[in-house]
PDB file of C-alpha atoms and ligand atoms in Angstrom:
ATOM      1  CA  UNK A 150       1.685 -32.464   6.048  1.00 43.00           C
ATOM      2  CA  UNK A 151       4.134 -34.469   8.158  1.00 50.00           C
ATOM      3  CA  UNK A 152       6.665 -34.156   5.264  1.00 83.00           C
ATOM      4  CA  UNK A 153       5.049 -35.336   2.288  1.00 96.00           C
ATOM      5  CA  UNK A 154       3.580 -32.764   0.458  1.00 97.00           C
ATOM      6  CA  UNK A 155       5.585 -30.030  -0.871  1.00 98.00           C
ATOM      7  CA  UNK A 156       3.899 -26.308  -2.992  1.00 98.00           C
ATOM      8  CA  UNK A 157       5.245 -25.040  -6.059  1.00 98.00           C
ATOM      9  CA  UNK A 158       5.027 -22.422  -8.369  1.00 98.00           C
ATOM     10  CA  UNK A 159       5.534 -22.619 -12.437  1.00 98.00           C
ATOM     11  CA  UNK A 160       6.816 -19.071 -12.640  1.00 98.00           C
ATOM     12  CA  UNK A 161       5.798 -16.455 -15.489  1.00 98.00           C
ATOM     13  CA  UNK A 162       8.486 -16.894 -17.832  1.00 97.00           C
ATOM     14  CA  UNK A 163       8.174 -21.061 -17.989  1.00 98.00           C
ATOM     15  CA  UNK A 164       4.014 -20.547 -17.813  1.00 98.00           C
ATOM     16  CA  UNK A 165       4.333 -17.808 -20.409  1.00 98.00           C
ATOM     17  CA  UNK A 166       6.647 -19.874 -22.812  1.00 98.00           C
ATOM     18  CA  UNK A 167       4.332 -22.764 -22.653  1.00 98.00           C
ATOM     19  CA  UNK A 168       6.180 -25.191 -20.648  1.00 98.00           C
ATOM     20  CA  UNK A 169       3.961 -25.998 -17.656  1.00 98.00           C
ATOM     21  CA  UNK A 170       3.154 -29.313 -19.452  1.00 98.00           C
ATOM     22  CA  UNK A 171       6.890 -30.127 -20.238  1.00 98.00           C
ATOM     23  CA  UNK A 172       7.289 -29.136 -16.697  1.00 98.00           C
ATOM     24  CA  UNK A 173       4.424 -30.932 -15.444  1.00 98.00           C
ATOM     25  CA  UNK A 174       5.688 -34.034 -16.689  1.00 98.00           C
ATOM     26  CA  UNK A 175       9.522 -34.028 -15.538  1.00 98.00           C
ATOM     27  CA  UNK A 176       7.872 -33.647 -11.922  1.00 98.00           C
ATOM     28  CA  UNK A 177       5.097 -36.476 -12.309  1.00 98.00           C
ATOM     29  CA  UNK A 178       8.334 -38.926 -13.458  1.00 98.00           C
ATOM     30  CA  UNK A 179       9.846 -37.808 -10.169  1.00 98.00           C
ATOM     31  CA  UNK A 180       6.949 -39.488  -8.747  1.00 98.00           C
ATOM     32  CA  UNK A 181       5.473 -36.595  -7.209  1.00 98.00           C
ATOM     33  CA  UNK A 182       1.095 -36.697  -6.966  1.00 97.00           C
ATOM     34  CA  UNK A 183      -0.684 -33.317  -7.890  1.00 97.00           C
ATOM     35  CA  UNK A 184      -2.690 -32.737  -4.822  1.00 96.00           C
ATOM     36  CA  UNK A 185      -3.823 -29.549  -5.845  1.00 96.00           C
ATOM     37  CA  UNK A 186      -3.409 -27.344  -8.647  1.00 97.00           C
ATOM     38  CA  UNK A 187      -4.799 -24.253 -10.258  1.00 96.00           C
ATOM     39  CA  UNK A 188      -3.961 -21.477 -13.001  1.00 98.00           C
ATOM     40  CA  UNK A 189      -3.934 -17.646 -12.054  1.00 98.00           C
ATOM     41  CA  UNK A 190      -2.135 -14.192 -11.960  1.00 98.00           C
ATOM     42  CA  UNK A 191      -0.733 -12.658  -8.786  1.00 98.00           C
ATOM     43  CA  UNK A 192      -1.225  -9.265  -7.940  1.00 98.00           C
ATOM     44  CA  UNK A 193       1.685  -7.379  -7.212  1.00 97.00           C
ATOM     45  CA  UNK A 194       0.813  -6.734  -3.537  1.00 97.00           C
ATOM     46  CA  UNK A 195      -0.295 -10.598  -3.235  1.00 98.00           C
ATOM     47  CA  UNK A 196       3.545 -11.978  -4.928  1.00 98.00           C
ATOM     48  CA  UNK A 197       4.635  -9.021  -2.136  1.00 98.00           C
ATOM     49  CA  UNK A 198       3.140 -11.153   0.109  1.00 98.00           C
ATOM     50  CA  UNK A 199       3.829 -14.304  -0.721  1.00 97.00           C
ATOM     51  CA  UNK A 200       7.429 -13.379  -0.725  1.00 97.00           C
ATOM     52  CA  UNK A 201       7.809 -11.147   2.427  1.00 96.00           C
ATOM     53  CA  UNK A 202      10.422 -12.423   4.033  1.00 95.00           C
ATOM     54  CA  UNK A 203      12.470 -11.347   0.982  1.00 96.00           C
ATOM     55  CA  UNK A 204      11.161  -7.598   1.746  1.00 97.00           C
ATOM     56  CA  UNK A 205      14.803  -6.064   2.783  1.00 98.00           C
ATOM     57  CA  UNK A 206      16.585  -7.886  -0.425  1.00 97.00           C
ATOM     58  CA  UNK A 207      17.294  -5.206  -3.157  1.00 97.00           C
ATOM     59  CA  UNK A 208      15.482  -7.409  -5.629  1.00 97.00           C
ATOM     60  CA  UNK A 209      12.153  -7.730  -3.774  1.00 98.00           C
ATOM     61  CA  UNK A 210      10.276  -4.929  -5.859  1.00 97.00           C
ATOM     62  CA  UNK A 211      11.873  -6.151  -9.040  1.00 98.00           C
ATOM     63  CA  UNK A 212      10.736 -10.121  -8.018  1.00 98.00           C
ATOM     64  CA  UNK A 213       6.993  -9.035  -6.993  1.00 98.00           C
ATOM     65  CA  UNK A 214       6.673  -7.019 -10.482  1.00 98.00           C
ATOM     66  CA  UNK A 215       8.038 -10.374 -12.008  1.00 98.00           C
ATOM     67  CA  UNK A 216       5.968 -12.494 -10.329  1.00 98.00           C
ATOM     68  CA  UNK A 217       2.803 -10.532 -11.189  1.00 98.00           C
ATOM     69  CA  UNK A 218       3.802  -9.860 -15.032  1.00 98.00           C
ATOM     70  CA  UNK A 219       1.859 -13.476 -16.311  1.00 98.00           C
ATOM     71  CA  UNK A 220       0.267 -16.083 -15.081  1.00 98.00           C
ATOM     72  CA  UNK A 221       1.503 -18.817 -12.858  1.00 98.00           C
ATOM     73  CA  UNK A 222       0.810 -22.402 -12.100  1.00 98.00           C
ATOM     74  CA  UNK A 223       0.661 -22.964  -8.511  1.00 98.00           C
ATOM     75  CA  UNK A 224       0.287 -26.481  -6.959  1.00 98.00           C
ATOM     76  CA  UNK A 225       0.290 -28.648  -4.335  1.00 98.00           C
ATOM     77  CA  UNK A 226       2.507 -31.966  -4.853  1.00 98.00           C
ATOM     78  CA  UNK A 227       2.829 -35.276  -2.682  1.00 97.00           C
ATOM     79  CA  UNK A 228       5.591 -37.547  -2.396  1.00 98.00           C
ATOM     80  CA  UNK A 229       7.895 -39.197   0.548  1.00 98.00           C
ATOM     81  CA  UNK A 230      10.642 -36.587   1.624  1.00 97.00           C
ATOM     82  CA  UNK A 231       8.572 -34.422  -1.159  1.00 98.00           C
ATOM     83  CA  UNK A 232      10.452 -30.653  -0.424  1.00 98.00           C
ATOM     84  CA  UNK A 233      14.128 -32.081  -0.216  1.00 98.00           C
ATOM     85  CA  UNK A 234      13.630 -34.026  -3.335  1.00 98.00           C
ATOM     86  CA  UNK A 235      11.906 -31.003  -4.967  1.00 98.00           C
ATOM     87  CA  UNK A 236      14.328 -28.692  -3.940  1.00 98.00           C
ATOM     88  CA  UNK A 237      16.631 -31.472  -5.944  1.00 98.00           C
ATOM     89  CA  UNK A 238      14.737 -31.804  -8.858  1.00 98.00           C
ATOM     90  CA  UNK A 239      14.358 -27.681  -9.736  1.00 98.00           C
ATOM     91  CA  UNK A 240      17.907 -27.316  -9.073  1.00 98.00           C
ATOM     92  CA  UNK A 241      19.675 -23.957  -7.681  1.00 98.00           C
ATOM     93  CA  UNK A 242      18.349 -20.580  -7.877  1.00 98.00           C
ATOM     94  CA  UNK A 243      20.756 -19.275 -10.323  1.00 98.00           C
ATOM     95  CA  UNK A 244      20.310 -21.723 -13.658  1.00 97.00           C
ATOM     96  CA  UNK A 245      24.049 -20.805 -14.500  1.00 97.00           C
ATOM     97  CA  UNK A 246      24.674 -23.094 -11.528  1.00 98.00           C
ATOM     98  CA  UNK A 247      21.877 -25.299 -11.584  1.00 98.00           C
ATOM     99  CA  UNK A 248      22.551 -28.847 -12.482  1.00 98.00           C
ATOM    100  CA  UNK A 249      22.084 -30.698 -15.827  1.00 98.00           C
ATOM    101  CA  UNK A 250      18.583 -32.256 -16.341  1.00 97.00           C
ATOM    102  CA  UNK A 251      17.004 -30.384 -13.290  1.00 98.00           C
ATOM    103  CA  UNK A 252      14.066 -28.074 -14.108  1.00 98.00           C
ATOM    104  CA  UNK A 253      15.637 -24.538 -13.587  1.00 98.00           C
ATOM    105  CA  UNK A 254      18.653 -25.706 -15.959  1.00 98.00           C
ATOM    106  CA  UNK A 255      16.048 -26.836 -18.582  1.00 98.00           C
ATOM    107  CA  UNK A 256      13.736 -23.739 -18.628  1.00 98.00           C
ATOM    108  CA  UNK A 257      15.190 -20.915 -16.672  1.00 98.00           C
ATOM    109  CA  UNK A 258      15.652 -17.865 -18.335  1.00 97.00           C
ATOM    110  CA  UNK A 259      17.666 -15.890 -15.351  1.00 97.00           C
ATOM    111  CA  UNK A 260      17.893 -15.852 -11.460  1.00 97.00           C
ATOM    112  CA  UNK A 261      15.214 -14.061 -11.289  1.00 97.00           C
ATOM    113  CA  UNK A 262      13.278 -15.675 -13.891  1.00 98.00           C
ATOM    114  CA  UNK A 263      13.906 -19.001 -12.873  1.00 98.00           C
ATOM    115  CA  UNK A 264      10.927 -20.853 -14.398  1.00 98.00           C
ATOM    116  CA  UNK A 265       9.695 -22.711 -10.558  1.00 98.00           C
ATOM    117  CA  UNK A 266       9.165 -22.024  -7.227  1.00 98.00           C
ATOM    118  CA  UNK A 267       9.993 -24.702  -4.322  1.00 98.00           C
ATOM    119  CA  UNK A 268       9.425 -24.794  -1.205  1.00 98.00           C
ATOM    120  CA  UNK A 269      12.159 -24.981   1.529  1.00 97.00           C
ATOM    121  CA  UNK A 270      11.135 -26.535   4.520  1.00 97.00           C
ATOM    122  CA  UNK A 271       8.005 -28.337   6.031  1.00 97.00           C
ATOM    123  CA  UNK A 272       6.258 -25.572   7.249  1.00 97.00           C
ATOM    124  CA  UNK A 273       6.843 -23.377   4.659  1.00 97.00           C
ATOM    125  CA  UNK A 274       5.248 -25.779   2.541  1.00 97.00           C
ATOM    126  CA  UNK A 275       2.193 -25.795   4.758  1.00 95.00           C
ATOM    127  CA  UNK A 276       1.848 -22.012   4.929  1.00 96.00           C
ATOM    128  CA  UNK A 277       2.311 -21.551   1.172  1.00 97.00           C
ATOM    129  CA  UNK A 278       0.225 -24.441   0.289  1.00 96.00           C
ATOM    130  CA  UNK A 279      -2.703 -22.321   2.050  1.00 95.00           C
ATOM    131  CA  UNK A 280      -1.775 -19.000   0.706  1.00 96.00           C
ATOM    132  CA  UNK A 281      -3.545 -20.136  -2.876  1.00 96.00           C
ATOM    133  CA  UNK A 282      -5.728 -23.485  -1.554  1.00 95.00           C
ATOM    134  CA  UNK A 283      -7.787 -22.857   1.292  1.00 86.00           C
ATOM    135  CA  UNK A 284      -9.752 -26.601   1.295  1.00 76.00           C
ATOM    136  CA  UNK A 285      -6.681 -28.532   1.186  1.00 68.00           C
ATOM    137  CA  UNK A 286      -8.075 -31.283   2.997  1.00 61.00           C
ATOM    138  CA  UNK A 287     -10.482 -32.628   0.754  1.00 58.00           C
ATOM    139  CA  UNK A 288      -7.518 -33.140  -2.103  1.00 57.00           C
TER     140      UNK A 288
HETATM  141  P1  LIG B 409      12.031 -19.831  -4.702  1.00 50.57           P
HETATM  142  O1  LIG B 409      11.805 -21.301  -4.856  1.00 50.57           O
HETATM  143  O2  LIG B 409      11.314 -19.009  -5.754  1.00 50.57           O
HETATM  144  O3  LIG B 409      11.763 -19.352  -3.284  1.00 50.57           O
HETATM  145  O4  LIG B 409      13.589 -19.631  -5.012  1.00 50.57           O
HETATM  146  P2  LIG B 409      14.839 -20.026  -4.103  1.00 50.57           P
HETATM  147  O5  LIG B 409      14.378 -20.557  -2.784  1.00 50.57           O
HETATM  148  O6  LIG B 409      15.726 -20.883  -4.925  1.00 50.57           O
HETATM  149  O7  LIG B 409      15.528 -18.617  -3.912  1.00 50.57           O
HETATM  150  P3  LIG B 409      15.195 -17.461  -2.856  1.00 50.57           P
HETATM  151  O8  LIG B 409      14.052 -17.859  -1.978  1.00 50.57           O
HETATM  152  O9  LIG B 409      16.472 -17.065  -2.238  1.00 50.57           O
HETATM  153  O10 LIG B 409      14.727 -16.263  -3.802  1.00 50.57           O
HETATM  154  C1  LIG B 409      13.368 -16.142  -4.226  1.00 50.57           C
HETATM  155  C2  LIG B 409      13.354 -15.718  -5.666  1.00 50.57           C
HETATM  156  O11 LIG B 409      13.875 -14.409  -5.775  1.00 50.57           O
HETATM  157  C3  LIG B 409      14.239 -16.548  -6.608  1.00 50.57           C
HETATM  158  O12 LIG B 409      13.653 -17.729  -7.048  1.00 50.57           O
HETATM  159  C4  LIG B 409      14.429 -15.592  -7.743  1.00 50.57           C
HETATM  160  O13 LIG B 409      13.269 -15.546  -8.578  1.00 50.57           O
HETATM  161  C5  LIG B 409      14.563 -14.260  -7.012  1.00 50.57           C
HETATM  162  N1  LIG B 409      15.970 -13.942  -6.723  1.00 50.57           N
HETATM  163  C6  LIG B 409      16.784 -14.557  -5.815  1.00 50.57           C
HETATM  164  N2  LIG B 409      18.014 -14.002  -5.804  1.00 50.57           N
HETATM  165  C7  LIG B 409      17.964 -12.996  -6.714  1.00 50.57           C
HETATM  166  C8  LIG B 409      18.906 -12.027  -7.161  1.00 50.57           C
HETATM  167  O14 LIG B 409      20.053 -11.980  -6.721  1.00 50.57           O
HETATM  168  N3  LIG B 409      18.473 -11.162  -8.135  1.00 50.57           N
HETATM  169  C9  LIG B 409      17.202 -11.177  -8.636  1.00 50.57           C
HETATM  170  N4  LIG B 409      16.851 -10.289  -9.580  1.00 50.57           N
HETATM  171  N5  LIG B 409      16.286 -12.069  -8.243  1.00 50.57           N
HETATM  172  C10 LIG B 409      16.652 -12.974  -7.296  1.00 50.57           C
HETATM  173 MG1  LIG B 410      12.937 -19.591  -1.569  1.00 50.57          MG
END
Protein backbone atom coordinates (compact mmCIF):
# COMPACT_ATOMS: atom_id res chain seq x y z
CA UNK A 1 0.00 0.00 0.00
CA UNK A 2 3.23 1.98 0.29
CA UNK A 3 1.21 4.74 2.07
CA UNK A 4 -1.55 5.59 -0.05
CA UNK A 5 -4.44 3.83 0.75
CA UNK A 6 -5.97 4.13 4.04
CA UNK A 7 -9.55 1.65 5.52
CA UNK A 8 -12.37 3.10 7.19
CA UNK A 9 -15.36 2.37 8.84
CA UNK A 10 -18.84 4.54 8.82
CA UNK A 11 -19.81 3.39 12.28
CA UNK A 12 -23.52 2.33 13.36
CA UNK A 13 -24.75 5.42 14.72
CA UNK A 14 -23.64 7.76 11.44
CA UNK A 15 -24.80 4.53 9.02
CA UNK A 16 -27.94 4.21 11.10
CA UNK A 17 -28.81 8.03 11.01
CA UNK A 18 -28.38 8.11 7.33
CA UNK A 19 -25.27 9.97 6.91
CA UNK A 20 -22.92 7.68 4.98
CA UNK A 21 -23.70 9.86 1.90
CA UNK A 22 -23.11 13.23 3.78
CA UNK A 23 -20.12 11.42 4.97
CA UNK A 24 -19.20 10.00 1.79
CA UNK A 25 -18.98 13.24 0.29
CA UNK A 26 -16.87 15.38 2.95
CA UNK A 27 -14.18 12.50 2.31
CA UNK A 28 -14.39 12.45 -1.66
CA UNK A 29 -13.74 16.61 -1.34
CA UNK A 30 -10.71 15.59 0.68
CA UNK A 31 -9.68 14.01 -2.43
CA UNK A 32 -9.63 10.63 -1.21
CA UNK A 33 -10.58 7.60 -4.23
CA UNK A 34 -13.00 4.75 -3.00
CA UNK A 35 -10.96 1.75 -3.76
CA UNK A 36 -13.23 -0.50 -2.23
CA UNK A 37 -16.36 -0.35 -0.49
CA UNK A 38 -19.20 -2.47 0.76
CA UNK A 39 -22.35 -2.39 3.22
CA UNK A 40 -22.72 -5.06 6.10
CA UNK A 41 -23.25 -5.93 9.86
CA UNK A 42 -20.48 -7.22 12.11
CA UNK A 43 -20.94 -9.93 14.32
CA UNK A 44 -20.08 -9.37 17.72
CA UNK A 45 -17.20 -11.90 17.81
CA UNK A 46 -15.99 -10.48 14.23
CA UNK A 47 -16.02 -6.32 15.72
CA UNK A 48 -14.14 -8.51 18.78
CA UNK A 49 -11.84 -9.21 16.33
CA UNK A 50 -11.38 -6.51 14.43
CA UNK A 51 -10.69 -4.60 17.54
CA UNK A 52 -8.45 -6.99 19.61
CA UNK A 53 -5.86 -5.12 20.53
CA UNK A 54 -8.40 -3.08 22.53
CA UNK A 55 -9.28 -6.53 24.45
CA UNK A 56 -7.83 -5.39 28.10
CA UNK A 57 -9.65 -1.74 27.78
CA UNK A 58 -12.79 -1.70 30.08
CA UNK A 59 -14.82 -0.59 27.10
CA UNK A 60 -13.96 -3.45 24.72
CA UNK A 61 -17.27 -5.53 25.39
CA UNK A 62 -19.32 -2.37 25.40
CA UNK A 63 -17.43 -1.21 21.77
CA UNK A 64 -17.88 -4.85 20.10
CA UNK A 65 -21.78 -4.80 21.17
CA UNK A 66 -21.70 -1.22 19.54
CA UNK A 67 -20.07 -2.08 16.68
CA UNK A 68 -22.36 -5.05 15.93
CA UNK A 69 -25.78 -3.15 16.89
CA UNK A 70 -26.31 -1.79 12.85
CA UNK A 71 -24.80 -1.84 9.92
CA UNK A 72 -21.56 -0.30 8.87
CA UNK A 73 -19.91 1.04 5.81
CA UNK A 74 -16.52 -0.24 5.49
CA UNK A 75 -14.09 0.95 2.74
CA UNK A 76 -11.02 1.14 1.29
CA UNK A 77 -9.80 4.85 0.32
CA UNK A 78 -6.68 6.13 -1.78
CA UNK A 79 -4.93 9.25 -1.57
CA UNK A 80 -1.09 10.57 -1.06
CA UNK A 81 -0.20 10.44 2.77
CA UNK A 82 -3.99 8.91 2.81
CA UNK A 83 -4.02 7.64 6.89
CA UNK A 84 -2.35 10.92 8.34
CA UNK A 85 -4.69 13.05 6.40
CA UNK A 86 -7.62 10.75 7.37
CA UNK A 87 -6.76 10.60 10.76
CA UNK A 88 -7.04 14.68 10.16
CA UNK A 89 -10.10 14.80 8.47
CA UNK A 90 -12.33 12.46 11.20
CA UNK A 91 -10.86 14.39 13.90
CA UNK A 92 -10.19 13.01 17.64
CA UNK A 93 -11.83 10.17 19.22
CA UNK A 94 -13.80 12.07 21.67
CA UNK A 95 -16.15 14.63 19.39
CA UNK A 96 -16.17 16.99 22.54
CA UNK A 97 -12.57 17.53 21.44
CA UNK A 98 -12.69 16.96 17.93
CA UNK A 99 -12.17 19.91 15.72
CA UNK A 100 -14.73 22.10 13.86
CA UNK A 101 -15.67 20.85 10.32
CA UNK A 102 -13.94 17.37 10.80
CA UNK A 103 -16.24 14.33 10.47
CA UNK A 104 -16.47 13.08 14.16
CA UNK A 105 -17.41 16.84 15.21
CA UNK A 106 -20.14 16.83 12.47
CA UNK A 107 -21.82 13.42 13.19
CA UNK A 108 -20.56 11.91 16.36
CA UNK A 109 -22.92 11.11 18.82
CA UNK A 110 -20.29 10.05 21.80
CA UNK A 111 -16.72 8.55 22.19
CA UNK A 112 -17.88 5.58 21.71
CA UNK A 113 -20.25 6.31 19.07
CA UNK A 114 -18.09 8.29 17.11
CA UNK A 115 -19.70 8.00 13.65
CA UNK A 116 -15.96 6.65 11.66
CA UNK A 117 -13.31 4.48 11.99
CA UNK A 118 -9.59 5.42 10.74
CA UNK A 119 -6.90 3.77 10.47
CA UNK A 120 -3.60 4.60 12.33
CA UNK A 121 -0.68 3.57 10.66
CA UNK A 122 0.40 1.87 7.30
CA UNK A 123 0.13 -1.49 8.22
CA UNK A 124 -2.76 -1.30 10.09
CA UNK A 125 -4.34 -0.07 7.13
CA UNK A 126 -3.17 -3.08 5.18
CA UNK A 127 -4.33 -5.65 7.74
CA UNK A 128 -7.76 -4.02 8.18
CA UNK A 129 -8.20 -3.36 4.60
CA UNK A 130 -8.10 -7.36 4.28
CA UNK A 131 -10.13 -8.14 7.27
CA UNK A 132 -13.50 -7.17 5.04
CA UNK A 133 -11.83 -7.22 1.18
CA UNK A 134 -10.02 -10.20 0.41
CA UNK A 135 -9.35 -9.32 -3.67
CA UNK A 136 -7.98 -6.02 -3.03
CA UNK A 137 -5.84 -6.09 -5.89
CA UNK A 138 -8.11 -5.99 -8.63
CA UNK A 139 -9.71 -2.46 -7.16
P1 LIG B 1 -10.94 4.07 15.68
O1 LIG B 1 -10.67 4.85 14.44
O2 LIG B 1 -12.36 3.53 15.74
O3 LIG B 1 -9.88 3.00 15.93
O4 LIG B 1 -10.85 5.14 16.86
P2 LIG B 1 -9.56 5.85 17.47
O5 LIG B 1 -8.32 5.30 16.84
O6 LIG B 1 -9.78 7.32 17.39
O7 LIG B 1 -9.65 5.40 18.98
P3 LIG B 1 -9.16 4.04 19.66
O8 LIG B 1 -8.55 3.13 18.65
O9 LIG B 1 -8.37 4.42 20.85
O10 LIG B 1 -10.53 3.41 20.18
C1 LIG B 1 -11.33 2.58 19.33
C2 LIG B 1 -12.77 2.93 19.55
O11 LIG B 1 -13.15 2.55 20.86
C3 LIG B 1 -13.11 4.42 19.48
O12 LIG B 1 -13.29 4.91 18.20
C4 LIG B 1 -14.39 4.46 20.25
O13 LIG B 1 -15.49 3.99 19.46
C5 LIG B 1 -14.12 3.45 21.36
N1 LIG B 1 -13.58 4.10 22.56
C6 LIG B 1 -12.33 4.64 22.71
N2 LIG B 1 -12.16 5.15 23.95
C7 LIG B 1 -13.32 4.90 24.60
C8 LIG B 1 -13.78 5.15 25.93
O14 LIG B 1 -13.08 5.72 26.76
N3 LIG B 1 -15.06 4.75 26.22
C9 LIG B 1 -15.86 4.10 25.32
N4 LIG B 1 -17.10 3.73 25.69
N5 LIG B 1 -15.47 3.84 24.07
C10 LIG B 1 -14.22 4.23 23.70
MG1 LIG C 1 -7.93 3.23 16.64
Amino acid sequence: MAGNRTFTMIKPDAFGAGNTGAILKIIEGAGFKIKAAKALRLTQEKAGKFYEVHKERPFYNDLCSYMSSGSILAAVLEKENAVADFRKLIGATNPVEAEEGTIRKLFAKSIEANAIHGSDSDENAEIESRFFFSKLEEV
